[in-house]
Structures are given as structure tokens and as C-alpha cells.
Short mmCIF file of C-alpha atoms in Angstrom, two decimals:
data_model
loop_
_atom_site.label_atom_id
_atom_site.label_comp_id
_atom_site.label_asym_id
_atom_site.label_seq_id
_atom_site.Cartn_x
_atom_site.Cartn_y
_atom_site.Cartn_z
CA MET X 61 238.97 173.79 99.52
CA VAL X 62 240.51 173.35 103.01
CA LYS X 63 240.36 176.05 105.44
CA ASP X 64 243.26 177.03 107.74
CA ASN X 65 242.88 175.36 110.86
CA PHE X 66 242.91 178.37 113.48
CA VAL X 67 244.38 176.28 116.40
CA GLN X 68 247.01 174.82 114.08
CA THR X 69 248.30 178.03 112.93
CA PHE X 70 248.27 179.54 116.14
CA LEU X 71 250.22 176.80 117.81
CA GLU X 72 252.55 176.89 114.98
CA SER X 73 253.35 180.70 115.13
CA ARG X 74 253.85 180.29 119.05
CA LEU X 75 256.20 177.47 118.75
CA THR X 76 258.07 179.17 115.94
CA ALA X 77 258.42 182.23 117.94
CA LEU X 78 259.41 180.35 120.92
CA HIS X 79 262.13 178.54 118.87
CA ASN X 80 263.56 181.83 117.45
CA THR X 81 263.74 183.10 120.64
CA SER X 82 265.15 180.61 122.75
CA ALA X 83 269.13 179.96 123.34
CA PRO X 84 271.39 179.42 120.14
CA SER X 85 273.40 176.34 120.40
CA VAL X 86 276.40 176.85 122.28
CA THR X 87 279.03 178.15 119.78
CA ASN X 88 281.35 179.92 122.04
CA TYR X 89 284.10 178.03 123.40
CA LYS X 90 284.08 179.53 126.85
CA GLN X 91 280.39 178.65 126.80
CA LYS X 92 281.43 174.84 125.99
CA ILE X 93 284.00 174.34 128.40
CA ILE X 94 281.17 175.83 131.46
CA ALA X 95 278.74 173.49 130.10
CA PHE X 96 281.16 170.56 130.00
CA ILE X 97 282.33 171.43 133.82
CA VAL X 98 278.51 171.78 134.98
CA ALA X 99 277.45 168.54 133.18
CA THR X 100 280.35 166.70 134.76
CA VAL X 101 279.94 167.71 138.04
CA LEU X 102 276.20 167.05 138.10
CA ILE X 103 276.36 163.87 136.21
CA SER X 104 279.14 162.80 138.92
CA LEU X 105 277.49 164.08 142.30
CA LEU X 106 274.38 162.17 141.52
CA PRO X 107 275.68 158.59 142.35
CA ILE X 108 277.71 160.09 144.93
CA LEU X 109 275.06 161.57 146.94
CA HIS X 110 272.77 158.37 145.80
CA ILE X 111 275.08 155.63 146.88
CA GLY X 112 277.78 157.32 148.99
CA VAL X 113 275.60 159.43 151.08
CA PHE X 114 271.72 158.24 151.09
CA TYR X 115 272.44 154.55 150.93
CA ALA X 116 275.45 154.16 152.79
CA LYS X 117 274.98 157.18 155.66
CA ILE X 118 271.28 157.08 155.69
CA TRP X 119 269.37 154.00 154.31
CA VAL X 120 271.52 151.20 155.11
CA PRO X 121 274.15 152.35 157.39
CA GLN X 122 274.19 148.96 159.37
CA LYS X 123 276.16 147.17 156.36
CA GLY X 124 279.30 145.76 157.35
CA TYR X 125 282.73 146.62 156.27
CA ILE X 126 284.03 144.39 153.32
CA ASP X 127 287.60 143.50 153.64
CA LYS X 128 289.22 144.33 149.87
CA ARG X 129 292.23 141.93 150.75
CA THR X 130 290.51 138.81 151.32
CA CYS X 131 287.36 139.47 149.10
CA SER X 132 286.96 137.29 145.77
CA ASN X 133 284.50 136.79 142.74
CA THR X 134 283.85 133.56 140.94
CA CYS X 135 281.24 134.81 138.75
CA PHE X 136 283.38 137.32 136.67
CA ASP X 137 284.05 135.95 133.06
CA THR X 138 287.13 138.00 132.80
CA ILE X 139 286.91 138.55 128.95
CA PHE X 140 287.20 142.20 129.91
CA ARG X 141 290.55 141.59 131.22
CA GLY X 142 292.08 139.57 128.61
CA SER X 143 294.91 136.84 129.26
CA TYR X 144 295.72 138.76 132.52
CA GLU X 145 293.06 136.76 134.34
CA ASN X 146 291.14 133.47 133.91
CA PRO X 147 287.64 132.86 135.11
CA GLY X 148 287.36 131.41 138.77
CA ALA X 149 288.33 133.30 142.04
CA THR X 150 289.11 136.72 141.00
CA PRO X 151 290.34 139.29 143.61
CA TYR X 152 288.44 142.15 144.49
CA LYS X 153 287.66 145.13 141.98
CA HIS X 154 285.35 147.92 142.50
CA VAL X 155 283.67 147.18 138.83
CA TYR X 156 283.40 143.98 137.22
CA PHE X 157 282.47 143.98 133.41
CA ASN X 158 280.97 140.47 132.15
CA ALA X 159 281.01 139.99 127.94
CA THR X 160 277.08 139.76 127.94
CA TRP X 161 274.33 141.52 125.77
CA GLN X 162 273.12 143.05 129.02
CA THR X 163 276.54 144.77 129.59
CA SER X 164 275.92 146.47 126.29
CA ARG X 165 272.67 147.32 126.99
CA ILE X 166 274.11 149.04 130.17
CA TRP X 167 276.77 150.95 128.32
CA ILE X 168 274.29 152.03 125.92
CA PHE X 169 271.95 153.26 128.23
CA THR X 170 274.35 154.76 130.23
CA VAL X 171 276.03 156.86 127.01
CA VAL X 172 272.55 158.09 126.02
CA PHE X 173 271.69 159.15 129.48
CA ILE X 174 274.93 161.06 129.95
CA LEU X 175 274.80 162.42 126.36
CA LEU X 176 270.99 163.52 126.88
CA ALA X 177 271.84 165.22 130.59
CA TYR X 178 274.80 166.83 128.69
CA GLU X 179 272.77 168.64 125.84
CA SER X 180 270.38 169.77 128.19
CA ILE X 181 272.88 171.57 130.47
CA LYS X 182 274.51 172.94 126.91
CA TYR X 183 271.27 174.47 126.38
CA LEU X 184 270.76 175.92 129.97
CA ILE X 185 274.10 177.69 129.89
CA PRO X 186 273.72 180.38 127.61
CA LEU X 187 270.21 181.01 129.13
CA MET X 188 271.86 181.27 132.59
CA ARG X 189 274.67 183.72 131.31
CA ARG X 190 272.13 185.70 129.05
CA ARG X 191 269.85 185.73 132.36
CA LYS X 192 266.93 184.76 130.04
CA LEU X 193 266.46 181.71 132.21
CA ARG X 194 262.76 181.45 133.77
CA THR X 195 263.01 180.73 137.54
CA SER X 196 259.94 178.32 137.23
CA MET X 197 261.17 176.46 134.33
CA PHE X 198 264.54 176.06 135.96
CA CYS X 199 262.78 174.41 139.13
CA LEU X 200 260.65 172.25 136.68
CA TYR X 201 263.93 171.12 135.25
CA LEU X 202 265.83 170.35 138.43
CA VAL X 203 262.60 168.55 139.72
CA ASN X 204 262.84 166.28 136.56
CA LEU X 205 266.49 165.56 137.13
CA TYR X 206 265.91 162.87 139.83
CA PRO X 207 262.98 160.82 137.86
CA HIS X 208 265.78 160.59 135.09
CA TYR X 209 268.60 159.70 137.34
CA TYR X 210 266.12 157.04 138.87
CA SER X 211 265.24 155.84 135.45
CA TRP X 212 268.74 154.90 134.47
CA TRP X 213 269.65 153.24 137.94
CA SER X 214 266.55 151.21 137.36
CA TYR X 215 267.44 150.17 133.90
CA PHE X 216 271.29 149.49 135.11
CA SER X 217 269.77 147.26 137.86
CA TYR X 218 267.12 145.43 135.48
CA TYR X 219 269.86 144.53 132.97
CA ASN X 220 272.44 143.89 135.78
CA GLU X 221 270.26 141.53 137.85
CA ASP X 222 268.47 140.04 134.87
CA PHE X 223 264.90 141.04 136.39
CA TYR X 224 262.77 142.20 133.73
CA ASN X 225 259.35 142.11 135.38
CA TYR X 226 258.91 145.80 135.48
CA PHE X 227 260.79 146.83 132.55
CA LYS X 228 258.08 147.53 130.15
CA HIS X 229 255.87 149.23 132.69
CA HIS X 230 259.24 151.52 133.81
CA PHE X 231 259.80 152.40 130.19
CA MET X 232 256.44 153.77 129.91
CA PHE X 233 257.09 155.84 132.62
CA THR X 234 260.55 156.92 131.14
CA VAL X 235 258.95 157.96 128.00
CA THR X 236 256.41 160.44 129.65
CA GLU X 237 259.04 161.62 131.94
CA ILE X 238 261.51 162.41 128.55
CA ILE X 239 257.85 164.14 126.94
CA ALA X 240 257.56 166.27 130.17
CA THR X 241 261.18 167.31 130.23
CA CYS X 242 261.12 168.51 126.37
CA ILE X 243 258.07 170.44 127.27
CA VAL X 244 259.94 172.25 130.06
#
């Protein structure tokens, strides 16, 4: 007969207690709206701060102005545009979508990262509203936001530029970041 493992029993009881005292899923309509708004603002602000403030104003402010009226792109496959445009020199667009497996991967990574961010914020809102959010854990959560955003941006760049030298290495970092976030 196998004896109960003290460590296993202790861990199971602590994890069960933690699960039972944590925030329930968002069931209140008001909480859903608040969680959605907070997630939208946070997810929207990250690239604006990253590209619009940090890159444009601090890191590379010497970049020249692009005249959108005279700019063109000859590498756009135009499949996304249907019969409205043909390959060749196309006028300036803010975002180009080519019909490639890399674009589908970029889309999948983007959707997954946005959903994970939303779900984590949806979990935090009830804790904040009931004043059960531990400050130290929330600080760890905030510190973990940038590594996740950086990972998403790195994967976006790897697929967008067909640069896969660091992909496996970076994927290992992402897995450890996700584990750390789940623990927090």
C-alpha cells in the first residue's frame, strides 16, 4: 500500500484553497464592460507608446518624413484588395496584407495574445472591485506585461521579415514568461 505523499497533499490543499478564494469568472454585465474597456485601452496603448512615443520621439527621431502622396510599394501581392488593385506599384497604405502563411501566423499570434491579455484583465477586474487584489502580485503582473508584448512584437517581426534565427530561442523565453505569469 502506498502512503499519502505529505508534500502532494499539502500542495493540493493549498492550491484548492487558492482556487476557491480567487476571483470568480466575470458574470456581472458591468464587470464585463469594464474588463473589456480596460483591456482595449491597455492593448491599444502599448503599440502607441512603443512606436509612436519611444521609437519616433526618443530612439530614432532623426527619421525622415514620408510623403504619402508620392510613396508606392511594388511588393504588395494585392490579393487582400481583391479585384480593386493589381500587383505592381500601389499607392501608400498604412498596413499591407500579403496572402502568405506568414501573414496567417502573424494573425493567429495577434489574436491569441490579445485574447490572453483580455482574459487576464477580465480576471483582475473583480479582484480590484472587491479590493482583494494584492499589490505585490499586481506589480509582478505589470512587470510581466512588457515581456509578453515584446514577445508578440518579436514574433510579428520574425514572420514579417522571414527572419527565424532566434525563433526557437525566443519561443523558450516566451514559454517561461507564460509560466511565470500563470504563477503570478
